[in-house]
Short mmCIF file of C-alpha atoms in Angstrom, two decimals:
data_model
loop_
_atom_site.label_atom_id
_atom_site.label_comp_id
_atom_site.label_asym_id
_atom_site.label_seq_id
_atom_site.Cartn_x
_atom_site.Cartn_y
_atom_site.Cartn_z
CA MET A 156 20.18 -86.04 12.85
CA SER A 157 18.04 -88.94 13.41
CA LYS A 158 14.38 -88.24 13.16
CA GLU A 159 13.88 -90.54 16.10
CA ASP A 160 14.97 -88.29 18.83
CA VAL A 161 14.28 -87.22 22.45
CA PHE A 162 12.35 -84.00 22.73
CA ILE A 163 11.05 -81.61 25.55
CA GLY A 164 8.38 -79.05 25.25
CA SER A 165 8.23 -75.54 26.60
CA LEU A 166 5.02 -73.81 27.33
CA ASP A 167 5.44 -70.19 27.64
CA GLN A 168 2.28 -68.34 29.07
CA GLY A 169 3.09 -64.50 28.72
CA THR A 170 1.14 -61.39 29.16
CA THR A 171 -0.04 -60.97 25.65
CA SER A 172 0.29 -64.42 24.17
CA THR A 173 0.81 -68.05 24.67
CA ARG A 174 3.45 -70.20 22.82
CA PHE A 175 4.41 -73.76 22.89
CA ILE A 176 7.72 -74.98 21.37
CA ILE A 177 9.17 -78.46 21.02
CA TYR A 178 12.87 -78.80 21.30
CA ASP A 179 15.29 -81.54 20.13
CA ARG A 180 18.58 -82.80 22.03
CA HIS A 181 20.49 -80.01 20.29
CA ALA A 182 18.04 -77.09 21.36
CA HIS A 183 16.75 -76.81 18.04
CA PRO A 184 12.92 -76.12 17.73
CA VAL A 185 11.12 -78.68 15.65
CA GLY A 186 7.66 -77.40 16.20
CA SER A 187 6.02 -74.38 17.58
CA HIS A 188 2.78 -72.52 17.65
CA GLN A 189 2.02 -69.10 19.40
CA VAL A 190 -1.60 -67.58 20.13
CA GLU A 191 -2.51 -64.07 21.08
CA PHE A 192 -5.44 -63.36 23.64
CA THR A 193 -7.30 -60.62 24.63
CA GLN A 194 -6.35 -57.90 27.06
CA PHE A 195 -9.29 -56.38 29.16
CA TYR A 196 -9.18 -52.79 30.16
CA PRO A 197 -12.45 -52.43 32.22
CA GLU A 198 -11.38 -49.14 34.00
CA ALA A 199 -8.43 -46.73 33.77
CA GLY A 200 -5.42 -48.45 35.26
CA TRP A 201 -7.29 -51.94 35.21
CA VAL A 202 -5.93 -54.87 33.32
CA GLU A 203 -7.50 -58.30 33.01
CA HIS A 204 -7.36 -61.83 31.42
CA ASP A 205 -9.94 -64.32 30.94
CA PRO A 206 -8.66 -67.59 32.45
CA MET A 207 -10.61 -69.88 30.19
CA GLU A 208 -9.27 -68.11 27.21
CA ILE A 209 -5.78 -68.69 28.47
CA LEU A 210 -6.58 -72.28 28.88
CA GLU A 211 -7.96 -72.58 25.28
CA SER A 212 -4.69 -70.90 24.01
CA VAL A 213 -2.73 -73.43 25.82
CA LYS A 214 -4.58 -76.17 24.34
CA VAL A 215 -4.22 -74.91 20.78
CA CYS A 216 -0.60 -74.06 20.93
CA MET A 217 0.17 -77.73 22.25
CA ALA A 218 -1.93 -79.31 19.37
CA LYS A 219 -0.53 -77.13 16.56
CA ALA A 220 2.99 -77.45 17.72
CA LEU A 221 2.80 -81.21 17.81
CA ASP A 222 1.10 -81.18 14.34
CA LYS A 223 4.00 -79.05 12.89
CA ALA A 224 6.67 -81.28 14.51
CA THR A 225 4.97 -84.38 12.97
CA ALA A 226 4.65 -82.77 9.58
CA ASN A 227 8.57 -81.95 9.70
CA GLY A 228 9.08 -85.75 10.19
CA HIS A 229 9.69 -85.85 13.95
CA ASN A 230 8.43 -88.80 15.97
CA VAL A 231 7.49 -86.64 19.15
CA ASP A 232 4.72 -88.83 20.22
CA SER A 233 7.40 -91.54 21.25
CA GLY A 234 10.32 -89.04 22.12
CA LEU A 235 8.73 -86.33 24.16
CA LYS A 236 10.15 -86.71 27.55
CA GLY A 237 8.41 -84.02 29.41
CA ILE A 238 7.39 -80.14 29.36
CA GLY A 239 8.43 -77.25 31.38
CA LEU A 240 6.16 -74.38 32.07
CA THR A 241 7.10 -70.53 32.21
CA ASN A 242 4.61 -67.75 32.94
CA GLN A 243 3.64 -64.34 33.44
CA ARG A 244 4.38 -63.56 37.19
CA GLU A 245 2.14 -61.89 39.95
CA THR A 246 -1.10 -62.33 37.71
CA THR A 247 -3.73 -63.43 40.22
CA LEU A 248 -6.93 -65.47 39.99
CA LEU A 249 -9.21 -67.48 42.20
CA TRP A 250 -11.30 -70.37 41.03
CA SER A 251 -14.03 -72.75 42.35
CA LYS A 252 -12.40 -76.24 43.18
CA SER A 253 -15.64 -77.91 42.75
CA THR A 254 -16.77 -76.60 39.19
CA GLY A 255 -13.17 -75.42 37.89
CA SER A 256 -14.75 -71.99 37.12
CA PRO A 257 -12.87 -68.88 37.68
CA LEU A 258 -14.45 -66.66 40.36
CA TYR A 259 -13.36 -63.45 38.48
CA ASN A 260 -10.97 -62.62 35.68
CA ALA A 261 -7.28 -62.91 36.24
CA ILE A 262 -5.97 -59.33 37.48
CA VAL A 263 -2.74 -58.85 35.64
CA TRP A 264 0.55 -57.97 37.29
CA MET A 265 0.56 -54.48 35.93
CA ASP A 266 -2.83 -53.72 37.28
CA ALA A 267 -2.93 -50.53 39.57
CA ARG A 268 -6.40 -50.87 41.08
CA THR A 269 -5.13 -51.91 44.32
CA SER A 270 -3.55 -48.57 45.14
CA SER A 271 -5.94 -47.78 47.98
CA VAL A 272 -5.29 -51.21 49.54
CA CYS A 273 -1.61 -50.47 49.49
CA ARG A 274 -2.00 -46.79 50.91
CA LYS A 275 -4.27 -48.19 53.84
CA LEU A 276 -1.82 -50.98 54.62
CA GLU A 277 1.20 -48.59 54.51
CA LYS A 278 -0.55 -46.56 57.17
CA GLU A 279 -1.60 -49.30 59.21
CA LEU A 280 1.76 -51.23 59.43
CA SER A 281 4.60 -50.10 61.42
CA GLY A 282 7.09 -50.58 58.64
CA GLY A 283 4.93 -48.54 56.08
CA ARG A 284 5.65 -49.47 52.54
CA THR A 285 8.69 -51.71 53.46
CA HIS A 286 7.26 -53.68 56.40
CA PHE A 287 7.42 -56.99 54.56
CA VAL A 288 10.66 -56.50 52.84
CA GLU A 289 12.80 -58.34 55.47
CA THR A 290 10.70 -61.39 55.27
CA CYS A 291 9.42 -61.53 51.43
CA GLY A 292 12.08 -59.13 49.84
CA LEU A 293 9.16 -56.88 48.31
CA PRO A 294 7.81 -53.65 49.02
CA ILE A 295 3.85 -53.06 49.34
CA SER A 296 3.00 -52.24 45.68
CA THR A 297 0.04 -52.94 43.37
CA TYR A 298 2.54 -55.06 41.51
CA PHE A 299 2.33 -58.16 43.76
CA SER A 300 -0.28 -61.01 44.16
CA ALA A 301 -1.07 -60.48 47.70
CA MET A 302 -2.62 -57.02 46.91
CA LYS A 303 -4.77 -58.25 44.20
CA LEU A 304 -5.89 -61.23 46.39
CA ILE A 305 -7.08 -58.87 49.06
CA TRP A 306 -8.94 -56.47 46.62
CA LEU A 307 -10.70 -59.75 45.31
CA MET A 308 -11.55 -60.72 48.95
CA GLU A 309 -12.94 -57.32 49.75
CA ASN A 310 -14.83 -56.61 46.34
CA VAL A 311 -15.96 -59.62 44.64
CA ASP A 312 -19.16 -61.44 46.26
CA THR A 313 -18.37 -64.80 44.65
CA VAL A 314 -14.93 -64.92 46.07
CA LYS A 315 -16.35 -64.16 49.52
CA GLN A 316 -18.78 -67.06 49.20
CA ALA A 317 -16.27 -69.43 47.89
CA ILE A 318 -13.68 -68.65 50.56
CA LYS A 319 -16.64 -69.02 53.32
CA SER A 320 -17.54 -72.37 52.06
CA GLY A 321 -14.14 -73.70 51.60
CA ASP A 322 -14.39 -73.93 47.76
CA ALA A 323 -12.00 -71.18 46.58
CA LEU A 324 -8.35 -71.80 45.12
CA PHE A 325 -5.94 -69.14 44.79
CA GLY A 326 -3.18 -69.28 42.33
CA THR A 327 -0.91 -67.25 39.87
CA ILE A 328 -1.02 -68.50 36.24
CA ASP A 329 1.52 -71.35 36.77
CA THR A 330 -0.92 -72.81 39.37
CA TRP A 331 -4.18 -72.44 37.27
CA LEU A 332 -2.47 -74.17 34.56
CA ILE A 333 -1.05 -76.97 36.35
CA TRP A 334 -4.29 -77.58 38.28
CA ASN A 335 -6.17 -77.85 34.92
CA LEU A 336 -3.42 -79.75 33.04
CA THR A 337 -3.18 -82.31 35.79
CA GLY A 338 -6.90 -83.10 35.90
CA GLY A 339 -8.77 -79.96 37.34
CA VAL A 340 -11.82 -81.14 39.27
CA LYS A 341 -10.74 -84.73 38.80
CA GLY A 342 -7.67 -84.60 41.15
CA GLY A 343 -5.98 -81.56 39.63
CA LEU A 344 -2.76 -80.79 41.61
CA HIS A 345 -2.89 -77.24 43.57
CA VAL A 346 0.89 -76.27 43.37
CA THR A 347 3.16 -73.39 42.58
CA ASP A 348 6.94 -73.31 42.23
CA LEU A 349 9.21 -71.18 44.23
CA THR A 350 9.69 -68.28 41.99
CA ASN A 351 6.19 -67.54 41.45
CA ALA A 352 5.43 -67.88 45.16
CA SER A 353 8.22 -65.47 45.74
CA ARG A 354 6.44 -62.91 43.90
CA THR A 355 3.19 -63.24 45.90
CA MET A 356 4.45 -61.10 48.92
CA LEU A 357 3.44 -64.04 50.93
CA MET A 358 6.42 -66.40 50.93
CA ASN A 359 9.33 -66.23 53.42
CA LEU A 360 12.50 -66.08 51.55
CA LYS A 361 14.45 -68.00 54.10
CA THR A 362 12.14 -70.76 54.96
CA LEU A 363 10.73 -71.05 51.36
CA ASP A 364 7.27 -71.48 52.68
CA TRP A 365 4.21 -69.24 53.14
CA ASP A 366 4.87 -66.77 56.05
CA GLN A 367 2.20 -67.42 58.66
CA PRO A 368 2.51 -63.86 60.45
CA THR A 369 2.21 -62.12 56.93
CA LEU A 370 -0.92 -64.27 56.29
CA LYS A 371 -2.38 -63.15 59.60
CA SER A 372 -1.74 -59.63 59.26
CA LEU A 373 -3.11 -59.57 55.71
CA GLY A 374 -6.13 -61.58 56.80
CA ILE A 375 -5.42 -64.29 54.07
CA PRO A 376 -6.69 -67.87 54.92
CA PRO A 377 -3.73 -70.36 54.28
CA GLU A 378 -6.13 -73.11 53.21
CA ILE A 379 -6.56 -71.37 49.72
CA LEU A 380 -2.90 -71.43 48.91
CA PRO A 381 -0.95 -73.93 46.75
CA LYS A 382 1.81 -76.20 47.99
CA ILE A 383 5.11 -74.77 46.95
CA VAL A 384 7.70 -76.92 44.82
CA SER A 385 11.24 -76.51 43.38
CA ASN A 386 11.75 -75.49 39.72
CA SER A 387 13.04 -78.99 38.73
CA GLU A 388 10.93 -81.94 39.71
CA VAL A 389 8.31 -83.93 38.14
CA ILE A 390 5.06 -82.13 39.26
CA GLY A 391 2.67 -84.56 37.71
CA LYS A 392 1.40 -85.79 34.32
CA ILE A 393 -0.88 -84.09 31.92
CA GLY A 394 -4.35 -85.58 32.13
CA GLN A 395 -6.69 -87.00 29.61
CA GLY A 396 -8.60 -84.36 27.26
CA TRP A 397 -5.22 -82.53 26.64
CA PRO A 398 -3.02 -82.90 23.43
CA LEU A 399 0.03 -84.46 25.29
CA ALA A 400 -1.89 -86.62 27.72
CA GLY A 401 0.50 -88.60 30.04
CA ILE A 402 3.48 -86.62 29.56
CA PRO A 403 5.22 -85.34 32.81
CA ILE A 404 5.44 -81.75 33.85
CA SER A 405 8.82 -81.56 34.93
CA GLY A 406 9.69 -78.07 35.76
CA CYS A 407 8.20 -74.67 36.36
CA LEU A 408 9.65 -70.97 36.53
CA GLY A 409 8.23 -67.63 36.37
CA ASP A 410 9.30 -66.25 32.96
CA GLN A 411 12.04 -63.69 34.12
CA HIS A 412 13.76 -66.30 36.35
CA ALA A 413 13.48 -68.85 33.33
CA ALA A 414 15.31 -66.00 31.07
CA MET A 415 18.00 -65.67 33.77
CA LEU A 416 18.61 -69.49 33.87
CA GLY A 417 18.40 -69.67 30.05
CA GLN A 418 21.09 -67.04 29.70
CA ALA A 419 23.42 -69.01 32.09
CA CYS A 420 23.83 -66.31 34.47
CA ARG A 421 26.08 -67.13 37.13
CA LYS A 422 26.50 -65.32 40.59
CA GLY A 423 27.35 -61.57 39.84
CA GLU A 424 25.83 -61.73 36.23
CA ALA A 425 22.86 -60.04 35.25
CA LYS A 426 20.20 -60.26 32.36
CA SER A 427 17.47 -57.86 30.93
CA THR A 428 14.42 -59.20 29.24
CA TYR A 429 12.43 -56.84 26.96
CA GLY A 430 8.84 -57.76 26.70
CA THR A 431 5.61 -56.16 27.71
CA GLY A 432 7.77 -54.72 30.60
CA ALA A 433 11.61 -54.92 31.01
CA PHE A 434 13.10 -57.08 33.92
CA ILE A 435 16.62 -57.04 35.01
CA LEU A 436 17.85 -59.73 37.39
CA LEU A 437 21.21 -60.19 39.01
CA ASN A 438 22.10 -63.67 40.37
CA THR A 439 23.27 -63.18 43.82
CA GLY A 440 24.03 -66.82 44.55
CA GLU A 441 22.71 -68.52 47.71
CA GLU A 442 22.75 -65.12 49.65
CA ILE A 443 19.55 -62.98 50.06
CA VAL A 444 20.58 -59.54 49.19
CA GLN A 445 18.57 -56.63 50.44
CA SER A 446 18.67 -53.63 48.15
CA LYS A 447 19.42 -50.17 49.42
CA HIS A 448 18.38 -48.71 46.10
CA GLY A 449 14.95 -49.65 45.36
CA LEU A 450 15.38 -53.19 43.80
CA LEU A 451 13.62 -56.48 44.98
CA SER A 452 15.00 -59.50 46.52
CA THR A 453 13.59 -62.69 45.08
CA VAL A 454 14.17 -66.42 44.55
CA ALA A 455 16.19 -66.86 41.25
CA PHE A 456 15.78 -70.78 41.05
CA LYS A 457 16.16 -74.07 42.88
CA LEU A 458 16.83 -77.04 40.74
CA GLY A 459 15.51 -79.80 42.71
CA ALA A 460 13.86 -80.24 46.21
CA LYS A 461 17.44 -80.93 47.88
CA ALA A 462 19.14 -78.57 45.78
CA PRO A 463 20.67 -75.24 47.06
CA THR A 464 18.36 -72.03 46.41
CA ASN A 465 19.75 -69.21 44.28
CA TYR A 466 18.53 -65.80 44.81
CA ALA A 467 18.44 -62.52 42.84
CA LEU A 468 18.11 -58.88 42.87
CA GLU A 469 15.48 -57.36 40.51
CA GLY A 470 14.54 -54.25 39.00
CA SER A 471 11.07 -54.33 37.48
CA ILE A 472 9.82 -52.06 34.69
CA ALA A 473 6.17 -51.96 34.08
CA ILE A 474 6.16 -50.56 30.71
CA ALA A 475 8.74 -51.24 27.75
CA GLY A 476 7.30 -53.17 24.79
CA ALA A 477 3.77 -52.05 25.97
CA ALA A 478 4.77 -48.57 25.10
CA VAL A 479 5.29 -49.56 21.33
CA GLN A 480 1.75 -51.44 21.35
CA TRP A 481 0.23 -48.06 22.67
CA LEU A 482 1.78 -46.34 19.66
CA ARG A 483 0.23 -49.02 17.55
CA ASP A 484 -3.33 -49.42 19.26
CA GLY A 485 -3.63 -46.11 21.07
CA LEU A 486 -2.10 -43.47 18.82
CA CYS A 487 -2.20 -45.39 15.56
CA ILE A 488 1.15 -44.07 14.24
CA ILE A 489 2.45 -47.49 13.47
CA ASN A 490 0.35 -50.63 12.07
CA SER A 491 2.51 -53.19 13.67
CA ALA A 492 5.34 -53.14 16.46
CA SER A 493 8.04 -54.14 14.11
CA GLU A 494 7.47 -50.88 12.19
CA ILE A 495 8.76 -48.71 14.95
CA GLU A 496 12.56 -49.45 14.13
CA GLU A 497 12.09 -48.10 10.61
CA LEU A 498 10.09 -45.15 11.89
CA ALA A 499 12.42 -43.86 14.62
CA SER A 500 15.45 -44.45 12.21
CA GLN A 501 14.24 -41.59 10.04
CA VAL A 502 15.50 -39.00 12.69
CA GLU A 503 18.86 -38.90 14.31
CA SER A 504 17.61 -37.71 17.64
CA THR A 505 14.42 -37.22 19.41
CA GLY A 506 14.47 -33.57 18.72
CA GLY A 507 14.38 -32.84 22.29
CA VAL A 508 11.35 -34.94 23.09
CA TYR A 509 11.39 -37.02 26.31
CA PHE A 510 8.92 -39.58 27.21
CA VAL A 511 8.18 -41.45 30.56
CA PRO A 512 5.59 -44.29 29.98
CA ALA A 513 4.10 -44.43 33.56
CA PHE A 514 0.69 -45.68 32.27
CA ASN A 515 0.04 -47.85 35.44
CA GLY A 516 2.58 -46.26 37.79
CA LEU A 517 6.19 -46.90 38.30
CA PHE A 518 8.00 -49.85 39.49
CA ALA A 519 11.71 -50.09 40.23
CA PRO A 520 13.52 -48.11 41.65
CA TRP A 521 10.63 -45.51 42.45
CA TRP A 522 7.63 -47.75 43.32
CA ARG A 523 4.90 -44.98 42.85
CA ASP A 524 1.69 -46.39 41.82
CA ASP A 525 0.16 -42.79 41.49
CA ALA A 526 2.57 -41.81 38.63
CA ARG A 527 1.10 -41.30 35.21
CA GLY A 528 2.92 -40.78 31.89
CA VAL A 529 4.22 -37.53 30.52
CA CYS A 530 5.71 -36.38 27.14
CA VAL A 531 7.86 -33.25 27.14
CA GLY A 532 9.69 -31.15 24.58
CA ILE A 533 7.14 -31.20 21.88
CA THR A 534 7.23 -28.48 19.24
CA ARG A 535 5.87 -27.84 15.75
CA PHE A 536 8.80 -29.54 14.48
CA THR A 537 8.11 -32.82 16.38
CA SER A 538 7.14 -35.70 14.15
CA LYS A 539 5.73 -39.10 14.76
CA ALA A 540 9.37 -40.39 14.07
CA HIS A 541 10.61 -38.33 17.09
CA ILE A 542 7.79 -39.56 19.11
CA ALA A 543 8.68 -43.24 18.03
CA ARG A 544 12.42 -42.68 19.01
CA ALA A 545 11.55 -41.04 22.38
CA VAL A 546 9.46 -44.09 23.07
CA LEU A 547 12.59 -46.42 22.45
CA GLU A 548 14.99 -44.10 24.51
CA SER A 549 12.54 -44.39 27.23
CA MET A 550 12.57 -48.08 27.39
CA CYS A 551 16.57 -47.65 27.50
CA PHE A 552 16.71 -44.97 30.12
CA GLN A 553 14.40 -47.00 32.53
CA VAL A 554 16.76 -50.01 31.99
CA LYS A 555 19.77 -47.80 33.00
CA ASP A 556 17.95 -46.39 35.87
CA VAL A 557 17.49 -49.90 37.25
CA LEU A 558 21.01 -50.87 36.17
CA ASP A 559 22.56 -47.92 38.14
CA SER A 560 20.86 -48.89 41.30
CA MET A 561 21.88 -52.62 40.85
CA GLN A 562 25.39 -51.79 40.12
CA LYS A 563 25.38 -49.84 43.33
CA ASP A 564 24.13 -52.77 45.32
CA ALA A 565 26.30 -55.19 43.68
CA VAL A 566 29.55 -53.12 44.41
CA GLU A 567 28.51 -52.56 47.89
CA LYS A 568 27.81 -56.26 48.42
CA GLY A 569 31.22 -57.41 46.71
CA GLU A 570 29.41 -59.06 43.76
CA VAL A 571 31.46 -57.05 41.45
CA LYS A 572 34.73 -55.01 42.25
CA ASN A 573 33.51 -51.90 40.35
CA GLU A 574 30.68 -50.87 38.15
CA LYS A 575 33.04 -51.21 34.91
CA GLU A 576 33.19 -55.06 35.49
CA PHE A 577 29.40 -55.31 35.49
CA LEU A 578 28.19 -57.40 32.40
CA LEU A 579 24.68 -57.48 31.09
CA ARG A 580 22.98 -60.28 28.98
CA VAL A 581 19.96 -59.26 27.07
CA ASP A 582 16.96 -61.13 25.53
CA GLY A 583 13.26 -61.02 24.77
CA GLY A 584 11.12 -59.99 21.91
CA ALA A 585 12.16 -56.35 21.43
CA THR A 586 15.84 -57.37 21.28
CA VAL A 587 15.24 -57.96 17.43
CA ASN A 588 14.80 -54.27 17.19
CA ASN A 589 18.71 -53.16 16.26
CA LEU A 590 17.98 -49.60 16.81
CA LEU A 591 16.70 -50.07 20.42
CA MET A 592 19.86 -52.42 21.26
CA LYS A 593 22.19 -49.82 19.65
CA ILE A 594 20.47 -47.05 22.08
CA GLN A 595 20.60 -49.34 25.02
CA VAL A 596 24.41 -50.21 24.79
CA CYS A 597 25.13 -46.65 24.09
CA THR A 598 23.15 -45.70 27.07
CA LEU A 599 24.62 -48.17 29.42
CA GLY A 600 28.41 -47.75 28.63
CA ILE A 601 28.90 -51.40 29.84
CA TYR A 602 29.74 -54.88 28.29
CA THR A 603 26.42 -56.19 26.94
CA PHE A 604 25.73 -59.43 25.12
CA LEU A 605 22.76 -59.96 22.98
CA CYS A 606 21.66 -63.54 23.12
CA SER A 607 21.08 -65.40 19.61
CA SER A 608 17.68 -66.30 20.82
CA SER A 609 14.82 -63.85 22.00
CA ILE A 610 12.97 -66.70 23.93
CA MET A 611 15.59 -67.68 26.61
CA HIS A 612 12.70 -68.49 28.97
CA SER A 613 11.54 -71.21 26.78
CA LEU A 614 15.23 -72.75 26.32
CA SER A 615 15.66 -72.77 30.08
CA PHE A 616 13.42 -75.76 30.40
CA ILE A 617 15.97 -77.84 28.64
CA ASN A 618 18.04 -77.04 31.79
CA ILE A 619 15.54 -77.69 34.47
CA SER A 620 13.34 -80.27 33.07
CA PHE A 621 16.10 -82.86 33.02
CA VAL A 622 19.13 -81.92 34.92
CA ASP A 623 20.32 -85.65 35.02
CA LEU A 624 19.98 -85.97 31.52
CA LEU A 625 21.71 -82.75 30.30
CA TYR A 626 25.33 -83.90 29.81
CA HIS A 627 24.17 -86.97 27.80
CA GLN A 628 21.23 -86.00 25.83
CA PHE A 629 21.18 -82.22 25.63
CA PRO A 630 24.84 -81.12 25.50
CA SER A 631 24.22 -78.06 23.56
CA ILE A 632 22.39 -76.21 26.20
CA PHE A 633 25.62 -75.80 28.25
CA PHE A 634 27.14 -73.72 25.48
CA LEU A 635 24.11 -71.56 24.48
CA TYR A 636 25.11 -68.55 26.17
CA LEU A 637 28.28 -68.45 24.19
CA ASN A 638 26.26 -68.02 20.98
CA CYS A 639 25.94 -64.36 21.46
CA LEU A 640 26.60 -61.11 19.89
CA PHE A 641 29.01 -58.74 21.84
CA LEU A 642 27.73 -55.24 21.55
CA ILE A 643 30.36 -52.79 21.42
CA VAL A 644 30.00 -49.38 23.34
CA SER A 645 30.38 -46.59 20.79
CA TYR A 646 31.53 -43.00 21.24
CA VAL A 647 27.90 -41.75 21.10
CA TYR A 648 27.51 -43.13 24.76
CA CYS A 649 28.33 -39.36 25.96
CA ARG A 650 25.44 -38.12 23.76
CA TYR A 651 22.99 -40.61 25.19
CA LEU A 652 24.26 -40.20 28.64
CA THR A 653 23.48 -36.39 28.42
CA SER A 654 20.12 -37.46 27.22
CA PHE A 655 19.63 -39.66 30.14
CA LEU A 656 20.61 -36.96 32.57
CA VAL A 657 18.05 -34.66 31.15
CA TRP A 658 15.46 -37.49 31.62
CA VAL A 659 16.32 -37.95 35.04
CA VAL A 660 15.97 -34.28 35.74
CA LEU A 661 12.45 -34.45 34.37
CA PHE A 662 11.73 -37.51 36.51
CA ASN A 663 13.06 -35.74 39.64
CA LEU A 664 11.46 -32.35 39.05
CA LYS A 665 8.02 -33.60 38.03
CA ARG A 666 7.74 -37.28 39.02
CA CYS A 667 4.72 -37.32 36.76
CA PHE A 668 2.50 -37.49 39.98
CA HIS A 669 -0.92 -36.01 38.93
CA GLN A 670 0.35 -32.35 38.85
CA ASN A 671 -0.95 -29.40 37.00
CA LEU A 672 1.87 -29.50 34.53
CA SER A 673 2.86 -26.87 32.29
CA GLY A 674 2.00 -26.58 28.67
CA ALA A 675 5.14 -28.25 27.79
CA PHE A 676 3.91 -31.41 29.23
CA VAL A 677 1.12 -33.77 27.87
CA VAL A 678 -0.45 -36.13 30.41
CA LEU A 679 -0.41 -39.74 28.53
CA GLY A 680 -1.19 -41.95 31.40
CA THR A 681 -4.72 -43.74 31.21
#
């Protein structure tokens, strides 16, 4: 392959780390760099990020990835055609348009401080928790940006003052990054893409614009909101002071939508991404499907300003890989996340231990922010290996819980003829754990494809950044989804199904909701 090639860059700003990858025309990475950043937990259930630290991590990753690609002999400076951006969704912040300084730390998507805001709205609004579902596809929940924005407006003096003076800008992480990358206080572009906008609870899924009645009912001033753009268009160019100054930003997607696009999920196909949380999305084509089983309706992608809009059903799980991090940082029974597979493999089962990781409440399909984690079945025989395996099983059981709801919706809407036809593609950092994947496929009992890359949200930008160039300069991307490992459902499905049913019984009996549990239960939530 010629060293003088065309390249695109993918900026992946996630919940725990930032990564920048440079790809060649064959979707091969030629340079990459990743940086973790600080997680702040100021109170129980609160999670925050420092927006300035995130900006610095982006700058470092860009510079280091460029250096590595150059060291590998690639002339990226002249061949880089653009970058795409993918980001953690729902995470919310406001900043000063005059100084560029954040008015408060970013409130992370899993943060549960807004539960009182949610309860108040549920009582005041005629439709209760589902009041906005018909418009925006989302229930009232601590998960979404609107609730976090209301909390900031009610509790942070600098936010109140900036809004009053007309100096406040609101955005999710994509908006914050694009504004800074394109100039900041010197003409930065205040925009967001459709997928991120659809997670704020403020966008109308039909009009694809901010919903004025919703803004009015929530008391949110429209002038602080960014312009909404499609997922595949040149948004602007990177400004001076950044490693890739002058390079166009040619696409933006929320991370889970990017993973679905990277997995080449067509209408009726679903993907599950295993990261800090776990997120299952089903492509419903150009139809907005309202779930009857606790799932979300959301924008999937829109590949150009005049392109059709694809929608999806989503089941969001708050805690997946984060439970493994808790074993490492909270209980200290492993030194690194990668150790959990070896530890959990030391036992054939959990020994009757069941774990529900409701650290910050429960998302789909339950939507209970007052839930807290429990571990049941501990005896003198229980070892840390049993706990580790129970954590892995809890990740898989949560995914099955969502998939069961998704299958019901899909069958009822005619997306698939029956549940046996349902196909799932999986990706994300945790998919390198072979034991986790074995448990998952045996739990689901459906056809499952493990993607050869755990970072499909990054690869998706070869799709969205240059739609008109794909067939000529990036032919490999159209066949990436074929390079997957087909996971066979084994006979142990029945054993895991039995375990799942026990887990569901625990779920339904206790629901983990701040009860005086018997001695068999240990409260684990923070």
